[in-house]
């Protein structure tokens, strides 16, 4: 598509529920990134895909967080058994390569109540 | 570990005032540098980037930034701000050796008064 598309735009969920956040990158972008941004902070790296391969997941805070990109295009970030501290803006970005600058999506604002 | 500092968290200016937002990073090697902007209700957009060459980089909407290697700084400037520049500005760094992780600063909220 023309830009990076993320859905849903807003998600309110009850503590303990699982959530899945979707990212549809720019067509042809091989690199896809997930970042998390807490209120008053800058985005923090979560994970990175090159095509369908998850090259780095060192930023995932714990094993409740996982991500996949099975066909090298759309990616899903899943948070299991959500906790209030998971509330944040989750940002997806894509790029043509590692040093071409990111294009970000609009983000998903997750609120865990 | 790399880090990025943006010392000004909130800046309020009148229209036509000059702007300079500070960005300092800590990393001993070669870096790529970025400024991103987030207008109210919109997504993060790339304002400008520095990879190599002329340390004075010009971006969109009249913004520019200067990379001063000796000071580990990449400050953002604009000679005359407009009300429409009201936004949050983020400085980011990544290692030029091909790593993909960006380290972002905490952001500066700019409010321009009409």
PDB file of C-alpha atoms in Angstrom:
ATOM      1  CA  UNK A   1       0.000   0.000   0.000  1.00  0.00           C
ATOM      2  CA  UNK A   2       0.893   3.663  -0.042  1.00  0.00           C
ATOM      3  CA  UNK A   3       1.836   3.769   3.609  1.00  0.00           C
ATOM      4  CA  UNK A   4       2.236   1.555   6.637  1.00  0.00           C
ATOM      5  CA  UNK A   5      -1.162   0.546   7.906  1.00  0.00           C
ATOM      6  CA  UNK A   6      -1.793  -0.505  11.484  1.00  0.00           C
ATOM      7  CA  UNK A   7      -4.962  -1.864  12.997  1.00  0.00           C
ATOM      8  CA  UNK A   8      -6.762  -1.391  15.187  1.00  0.00           C
ATOM      9  CA  UNK A   9      -6.065   2.271  15.775  1.00  0.00           C
ATOM     10  CA  UNK A  10      -7.275   1.994  19.362  1.00  0.00           C
ATOM     11  CA  UNK A  11      -7.703  -1.069  21.508  1.00  0.00           C
ATOM     12  CA  UNK A  12      -9.086  -1.239  25.007  1.00  0.00           C
ATOM     13  CA  UNK A  13      -8.834  -4.624  26.629  1.00  0.00           C
ATOM     14  CA  UNK A  14      -9.315  -6.118  30.035  1.00  0.00           C
ATOM     15  CA  UNK A  15      -6.367  -7.295  32.012  1.00  0.00           C
ATOM     16  CA  UNK A  16      -5.633 -10.935  31.283  1.00  0.00           C
ATOM     17  CA  UNK A  17      -6.973 -10.898  27.727  1.00  0.00           C
ATOM     18  CA  UNK A  18      -4.832 -11.559  24.683  1.00  0.00           C
ATOM     19  CA  UNK A  19      -4.514  -8.923  21.969  1.00  0.00           C
ATOM     20  CA  UNK A  20      -3.220  -9.041  18.410  1.00  0.00           C
ATOM     21  CA  UNK A  21      -1.951  -5.931  16.691  1.00  0.00           C
ATOM     22  CA  UNK A  22      -1.587  -5.898  12.948  1.00  0.00           C
ATOM     23  CA  UNK A  23       0.865  -4.134  10.684  1.00  0.00           C
ATOM     24  CA  UNK A  24       0.701  -3.984   6.889  1.00  0.00           C
ATOM     25  CA  UNK A  25       3.984  -2.483   5.616  1.00  0.00           C
ATOM     26  CA  UNK A  26       4.652  -0.586   2.433  1.00  0.00           C
ATOM     27  CA  UNK A  27       4.618  -2.960  -0.494  1.00  0.00           C
ATOM     28  CA  UNK A  28       8.093  -4.191  -1.257  1.00  0.00           C
ATOM     29  CA  UNK A  29       9.645  -3.133   2.033  1.00  0.00           C
ATOM     30  CA  UNK A  30      11.677  -6.068   3.249  1.00  0.00           C
ATOM     31  CA  UNK A  31      12.344  -4.758   6.736  1.00  0.00           C
ATOM     32  CA  UNK A  32       9.657  -4.418   9.377  1.00  0.00           C
ATOM     33  CA  UNK A  33      10.043  -3.149  12.913  1.00  0.00           C
ATOM     34  CA  UNK A  34       7.905  -2.956  16.008  1.00  0.00           C
ATOM     35  CA  UNK A  35       8.414  -0.267  18.615  1.00  0.00           C
ATOM     36  CA  UNK A  36       6.587   0.578  21.819  1.00  0.00           C
ATOM     37  CA  UNK A  37       6.159   4.085  23.110  1.00  0.00           C
ATOM     38  CA  UNK A  38       5.088   4.751  26.658  1.00  0.00           C
ATOM     39  CA  UNK A  39       3.632   8.109  27.600  1.00  0.00           C
ATOM     40  CA  UNK A  40       6.313  10.785  27.756  1.00  0.00           C
ATOM     41  CA  UNK A  41       8.954   8.559  26.251  1.00  0.00           C
ATOM     42  CA  UNK A  42      10.443   7.954  22.853  1.00  0.00           C
ATOM     43  CA  UNK A  43       9.762   4.777  20.899  1.00  0.00           C
ATOM     44  CA  UNK A  44      11.652   1.712  22.140  1.00  0.00           C
ATOM     45  CA  UNK A  45      12.660  -1.161  19.906  1.00  0.00           C
ATOM     46  CA  UNK A  46      10.783  -4.429  20.287  1.00  0.00           C
ATOM     47  CA  UNK A  47      11.602  -6.629  17.305  1.00  0.00           C
ATOM     48  CA  UNK A  48      12.758  -6.666  13.686  1.00  0.00           C
ATOM     49  CA  UNK A  49      11.958  -8.792  10.643  1.00  0.00           C
ATOM     50  CA  UNK A  50      13.868  -9.157   7.412  1.00  0.00           C
ATOM     51  CA  UNK A  51      11.348 -10.668   5.043  1.00  0.00           C
ATOM     52  CA  UNK A  52       9.701 -13.399   7.125  1.00  0.00           C
ATOM     53  CA  UNK A  53      12.674 -13.995   9.379  1.00  0.00           C
ATOM     54  CA  UNK A  54      12.607 -12.509  12.839  1.00  0.00           C
ATOM     55  CA  UNK A  55      16.168 -11.278  13.073  1.00  0.00           C
ATOM     56  CA  UNK A  56      16.053  -9.700  16.472  1.00  0.00           C
ATOM     57  CA  UNK A  57      13.533  -9.992  19.267  1.00  0.00           C
ATOM     58  CA  UNK A  58      15.761  -8.704  21.997  1.00  0.00           C
ATOM     59  CA  UNK A  59      13.440  -5.809  22.790  1.00  0.00           C
ATOM     60  CA  UNK A  60      10.412  -7.937  23.576  1.00  0.00           C
ATOM     61  CA  UNK A  61       9.944  -7.374  27.312  1.00  0.00           C
ATOM     62  CA  UNK A  62       8.953 -10.925  28.252  1.00  0.00           C
ATOM     63  CA  UNK A  63       7.549 -14.137  26.850  1.00  0.00           C
ATOM     64  CA  UNK A  64       4.001 -12.790  26.803  1.00  0.00           C
ATOM     65  CA  UNK A  65       5.039 -10.818  23.734  1.00  0.00           C
ATOM     66  CA  UNK A  66       5.522 -12.468  20.366  1.00  0.00           C
ATOM     67  CA  UNK A  67       5.528 -11.405  16.746  1.00  0.00           C
ATOM     68  CA  UNK A  68       5.335 -13.063  13.381  1.00  0.00           C
ATOM     69  CA  UNK A  69       5.493 -12.182   9.724  1.00  0.00           C
ATOM     70  CA  UNK A  70       4.769 -15.514   8.059  1.00  0.00           C
ATOM     71  CA  UNK A  71       4.767 -14.436   4.406  1.00  0.00           C
ATOM     72  CA  UNK A  72       7.181 -11.574   4.632  1.00  0.00           C
ATOM     73  CA  UNK A  73       4.485  -8.941   4.438  1.00  0.00           C
ATOM     74  CA  UNK A  74       1.838  -8.431   7.141  1.00  0.00           C
ATOM     75  CA  UNK A  75       3.050  -8.785  10.692  1.00  0.00           C
ATOM     76  CA  UNK A  76       1.174  -9.453  13.899  1.00  0.00           C
ATOM     77  CA  UNK A  77       2.341  -8.528  17.383  1.00  0.00           C
ATOM     78  CA  UNK A  78       0.584 -10.597  20.015  1.00  0.00           C
ATOM     79  CA  UNK A  79       0.453  -9.863  23.704  1.00  0.00           C
ATOM     80  CA  UNK A  80      -0.866 -12.644  25.887  1.00  0.00           C
ATOM     81  CA  UNK A  81      -2.414 -12.169  29.312  1.00  0.00           C
ATOM     82  CA  UNK A  82      -2.215  -8.407  29.061  1.00  0.00           C
ATOM     83  CA  UNK A  83      -1.255  -6.339  32.077  1.00  0.00           C
ATOM     84  CA  UNK A  84      -1.825  -2.668  32.796  1.00  0.00           C
ATOM     85  CA  UNK A  85       1.851  -1.942  32.256  1.00  0.00           C
ATOM     86  CA  UNK A  86       1.436  -3.058  28.628  1.00  0.00           C
ATOM     87  CA  UNK A  87      -0.620   0.078  27.965  1.00  0.00           C
ATOM     88  CA  UNK A  88       1.278   2.108  25.356  1.00  0.00           C
ATOM     89  CA  UNK A  89       1.372   3.156  21.733  1.00  0.00           C
ATOM     90  CA  UNK A  90       2.643   0.298  19.594  1.00  0.00           C
ATOM     91  CA  UNK A  91       4.306   1.495  16.440  1.00  0.00           C
ATOM     92  CA  UNK A  92       5.171  -0.454  13.333  1.00  0.00           C
ATOM     93  CA  UNK A  93       7.615   0.782  10.720  1.00  0.00           C
ATOM     94  CA  UNK A  94       9.003  -0.562   7.483  1.00  0.00           C
ATOM     95  CA  UNK A  95      11.958   0.254   5.282  1.00  0.00           C
ATOM     96  CA  UNK A  96      13.672  -0.801   2.076  1.00  0.00           C
ATOM     97  CA  UNK A  97      16.756  -1.759   4.032  1.00  0.00           C
ATOM     98  CA  UNK A  98      18.474  -1.208   7.312  1.00  0.00           C
ATOM     99  CA  UNK A  99      19.786   2.249   6.505  1.00  0.00           C
ATOM    100  CA  UNK A 100      17.056   3.860   4.484  1.00  0.00           C
ATOM    101  CA  UNK A 101      15.053   5.423   7.252  1.00  0.00           C
ATOM    102  CA  UNK A 102      11.815   4.128   8.576  1.00  0.00           C
ATOM    103  CA  UNK A 103       8.278   4.870   7.494  1.00  0.00           C
ATOM    104  CA  UNK A 104       5.994   4.578  10.476  1.00  0.00           C
ATOM    105  CA  UNK A 105       2.357   3.638  10.661  1.00  0.00           C
ATOM    106  CA  UNK A 106      -0.174   5.542  12.724  1.00  0.00           C
ATOM    107  CA  UNK A 107       0.273   3.213  15.646  1.00  0.00           C
ATOM    108  CA  UNK A 108      -2.100   1.273  17.856  1.00  0.00           C
ATOM    109  CA  UNK A 109      -2.956   2.832  21.186  1.00  0.00           C
ATOM    110  CA  UNK A 110      -3.413  -0.071  23.601  1.00  0.00           C
ATOM    111  CA  UNK A 111      -5.118   0.515  26.919  1.00  0.00           C
ATOM    112  CA  UNK A 112      -5.354  -2.329  29.406  1.00  0.00           C
ATOM    113  CA  UNK A 113      -7.981  -1.796  32.079  1.00  0.00           C
TER     114      UNK A 113
ATOM    115  CA  UNK B   1      25.084   1.445  25.359  1.00  0.00           C
ATOM    116  CA  UNK B   2      23.786   4.047  23.002  1.00  0.00           C
ATOM    117  CA  UNK B   3      21.568   6.776  24.337  1.00  0.00           C
ATOM    118  CA  UNK B   4      19.988   9.929  23.001  1.00  0.00           C
ATOM    119  CA  UNK B   5      19.264  13.003  25.078  1.00  0.00           C
ATOM    120  CA  UNK B   6      16.805  15.698  24.231  1.00  0.00           C
ATOM    121  CA  UNK B   7      17.114  18.229  26.982  1.00  0.00           C
ATOM    122  CA  UNK B   8      14.168  20.402  26.070  1.00  0.00           C
ATOM    123  CA  UNK B   9      10.987  18.526  26.906  1.00  0.00           C
ATOM    124  CA  UNK B  10       8.603  21.390  26.270  1.00  0.00           C
ATOM    125  CA  UNK B  11       9.212  24.484  24.188  1.00  0.00           C
ATOM    126  CA  UNK B  12       6.773  27.337  23.627  1.00  0.00           C
ATOM    127  CA  UNK B  13       7.485  29.914  20.953  1.00  0.00           C
ATOM    128  CA  UNK B  14       5.640  32.681  19.198  1.00  0.00           C
ATOM    129  CA  UNK B  15       5.248  32.575  15.451  1.00  0.00           C
ATOM    130  CA  UNK B  16       8.299  33.847  13.567  1.00  0.00           C
ATOM    131  CA  UNK B  17      10.630  33.022  16.430  1.00  0.00           C
ATOM    132  CA  UNK B  18      13.699  30.955  15.709  1.00  0.00           C
ATOM    133  CA  UNK B  19      13.867  27.365  16.877  1.00  0.00           C
ATOM    134  CA  UNK B  20      16.707  25.191  18.038  1.00  0.00           C
ATOM    135  CA  UNK B  21      16.077  21.806  19.618  1.00  0.00           C
ATOM    136  CA  UNK B  22      19.002  20.037  21.182  1.00  0.00           C
ATOM    137  CA  UNK B  23      19.956  16.410  20.575  1.00  0.00           C
ATOM    138  CA  UNK B  24      23.024  14.708  21.981  1.00  0.00           C
ATOM    139  CA  UNK B  25      23.918  11.080  21.644  1.00  0.00           C
ATOM    140  CA  UNK B  26      26.400   8.765  23.232  1.00  0.00           C
ATOM    141  CA  UNK B  27      28.148   6.319  20.975  1.00  0.00           C
ATOM    142  CA  UNK B  28      31.785   6.070  20.019  1.00  0.00           C
ATOM    143  CA  UNK B  29      31.390   4.797  16.485  1.00  0.00           C
ATOM    144  CA  UNK B  30      29.910   6.072  13.256  1.00  0.00           C
ATOM    145  CA  UNK B  31      26.222   6.835  13.427  1.00  0.00           C
ATOM    146  CA  UNK B  32      23.272   7.757  11.291  1.00  0.00           C
ATOM    147  CA  UNK B  33      21.091  10.493  12.713  1.00  0.00           C
ATOM    148  CA  UNK B  34      17.440  11.309  12.259  1.00  0.00           C
ATOM    149  CA  UNK B  35      14.788  13.763  13.294  1.00  0.00           C
ATOM    150  CA  UNK B  36      11.186  12.618  13.280  1.00  0.00           C
ATOM    151  CA  UNK B  37       8.115  14.765  13.826  1.00  0.00           C
ATOM    152  CA  UNK B  38       4.665  13.820  15.023  1.00  0.00           C
ATOM    153  CA  UNK B  39       1.933  16.353  14.314  1.00  0.00           C
ATOM    154  CA  UNK B  40      -1.190  16.117  16.495  1.00  0.00           C
ATOM    155  CA  UNK B  41      -3.200  13.066  15.525  1.00  0.00           C
ATOM    156  CA  UNK B  42      -0.709  11.917  12.932  1.00  0.00           C
ATOM    157  CA  UNK B  43       2.025   9.333  12.693  1.00  0.00           C
ATOM    158  CA  UNK B  44       5.755   9.817  13.076  1.00  0.00           C
ATOM    159  CA  UNK B  45       7.238  11.308   9.921  1.00  0.00           C
ATOM    160  CA  UNK B  46      10.846  11.614   8.880  1.00  0.00           C
ATOM    161  CA  UNK B  47      11.916  15.252   8.945  1.00  0.00           C
ATOM    162  CA  UNK B  48      15.534  14.806   7.922  1.00  0.00           C
ATOM    163  CA  UNK B  49      18.422  12.378   8.149  1.00  0.00           C
ATOM    164  CA  UNK B  50      22.182  12.389   8.138  1.00  0.00           C
ATOM    165  CA  UNK B  51      24.215   9.453   6.904  1.00  0.00           C
ATOM    166  CA  UNK B  52      27.447  11.053   5.682  1.00  0.00           C
ATOM    167  CA  UNK B  53      28.793  14.045   3.797  1.00  0.00           C
ATOM    168  CA  UNK B  54      27.802  17.638   4.456  1.00  0.00           C
ATOM    169  CA  UNK B  55      27.075  17.880   8.185  1.00  0.00           C
ATOM    170  CA  UNK B  56      24.418  20.521   7.551  1.00  0.00           C
ATOM    171  CA  UNK B  57      21.320  18.680   6.481  1.00  0.00           C
ATOM    172  CA  UNK B  58      18.227  20.295   5.088  1.00  0.00           C
ATOM    173  CA  UNK B  59      14.860  18.651   5.534  1.00  0.00           C
ATOM    174  CA  UNK B  60      11.257  19.333   4.768  1.00  0.00           C
ATOM    175  CA  UNK B  61       9.316  22.438   5.761  1.00  0.00           C
ATOM    176  CA  UNK B  62      12.394  24.623   6.196  1.00  0.00           C
ATOM    177  CA  UNK B  63      14.008  22.548   8.927  1.00  0.00           C
ATOM    178  CA  UNK B  64      17.706  21.850   9.047  1.00  0.00           C
ATOM    179  CA  UNK B  65      20.077  20.091  11.402  1.00  0.00           C
ATOM    180  CA  UNK B  66      23.796  20.224  11.927  1.00  0.00           C
ATOM    181  CA  UNK B  67      25.886  17.231  12.882  1.00  0.00           C
ATOM    182  CA  UNK B  68      28.790  18.253  15.093  1.00  0.00           C
ATOM    183  CA  UNK B  69      30.795  15.109  15.615  1.00  0.00           C
ATOM    184  CA  UNK B  70      33.058  16.568  18.291  1.00  0.00           C
ATOM    185  CA  UNK B  71      30.045  17.486  20.386  1.00  0.00           C
ATOM    186  CA  UNK B  72      28.023  14.327  19.617  1.00  0.00           C
ATOM    187  CA  UNK B  73      25.199  16.640  18.694  1.00  0.00           C
ATOM    188  CA  UNK B  74      22.575  16.873  15.972  1.00  0.00           C
ATOM    189  CA  UNK B  75      20.508  19.943  16.790  1.00  0.00           C
ATOM    190  CA  UNK B  76      17.407  20.816  14.826  1.00  0.00           C
ATOM    191  CA  UNK B  77      16.854  24.384  13.681  1.00  0.00           C
ATOM    192  CA  UNK B  78      14.320  26.491  11.896  1.00  0.00           C
ATOM    193  CA  UNK B  79      14.769  30.250  11.389  1.00  0.00           C
ATOM    194  CA  UNK B  80      11.104  31.180  11.679  1.00  0.00           C
ATOM    195  CA  UNK B  81       8.487  28.834  13.113  1.00  0.00           C
ATOM    196  CA  UNK B  82       4.855  28.730  12.152  1.00  0.00           C
ATOM    197  CA  UNK B  83       1.791  27.728  14.130  1.00  0.00           C
ATOM    198  CA  UNK B  84       1.639  24.580  12.001  1.00  0.00           C
ATOM    199  CA  UNK B  85       5.007  23.465  13.414  1.00  0.00           C
ATOM    200  CA  UNK B  86       3.287  22.622  16.682  1.00  0.00           C
ATOM    201  CA  UNK B  87       4.219  18.980  17.139  1.00  0.00           C
ATOM    202  CA  UNK B  88       6.437  16.563  19.014  1.00  0.00           C
ATOM    203  CA  UNK B  89       9.962  16.145  17.695  1.00  0.00           C
ATOM    204  CA  UNK B  90      12.120  13.070  18.206  1.00  0.00           C
ATOM    205  CA  UNK B  91      15.811  12.674  17.584  1.00  0.00           C
ATOM    206  CA  UNK B  92      17.058   9.157  16.758  1.00  0.00           C
ATOM    207  CA  UNK B  93      20.368   7.428  16.202  1.00  0.00           C
ATOM    208  CA  UNK B  94      21.486   4.127  14.777  1.00  0.00           C
ATOM    209  CA  UNK B  95      24.892   2.597  14.186  1.00  0.00           C
ATOM    210  CA  UNK B  96      26.093   3.188  10.659  1.00  0.00           C
ATOM    211  CA  UNK B  97      27.554  -0.316  10.494  1.00  0.00           C
ATOM    212  CA  UNK B  98      24.217  -1.595   9.341  1.00  0.00           C
ATOM    213  CA  UNK B  99      22.257  -2.181  12.476  1.00  0.00           C
ATOM    214  CA  UNK B 100      18.608  -1.514  12.252  1.00  0.00           C
ATOM    215  CA  UNK B 101      17.739  -0.487  15.772  1.00  0.00           C
ATOM    216  CA  UNK B 102      17.021   3.137  16.291  1.00  0.00           C
ATOM    217  CA  UNK B 103      17.546   4.684  19.673  1.00  0.00           C
ATOM    218  CA  UNK B 104      15.102   7.518  20.169  1.00  0.00           C
ATOM    219  CA  UNK B 105      15.226  10.451  22.501  1.00  0.00           C
ATOM    220  CA  UNK B 106      12.292  11.190  24.769  1.00  0.00           C
ATOM    221  CA  UNK B 107      10.979  13.876  22.459  1.00  0.00           C
ATOM    222  CA  UNK B 108      10.387  17.627  22.622  1.00  0.00           C
ATOM    223  CA  UNK B 109       6.889  19.025  22.536  1.00  0.00           C
ATOM    224  CA  UNK B 110       6.850  22.275  20.612  1.00  0.00           C
ATOM    225  CA  UNK B 111       3.923  24.644  20.885  1.00  0.00           C
ATOM    226  CA  UNK B 112       3.863  27.629  18.584  1.00  0.00           C
ATOM    227  CA  UNK B 113       1.556  30.455  19.586  1.00  0.00           C
ATOM    228  CA  UNK B 114      -0.247  32.256  16.786  1.00  0.00           C
TER     229      UNK B 114
END
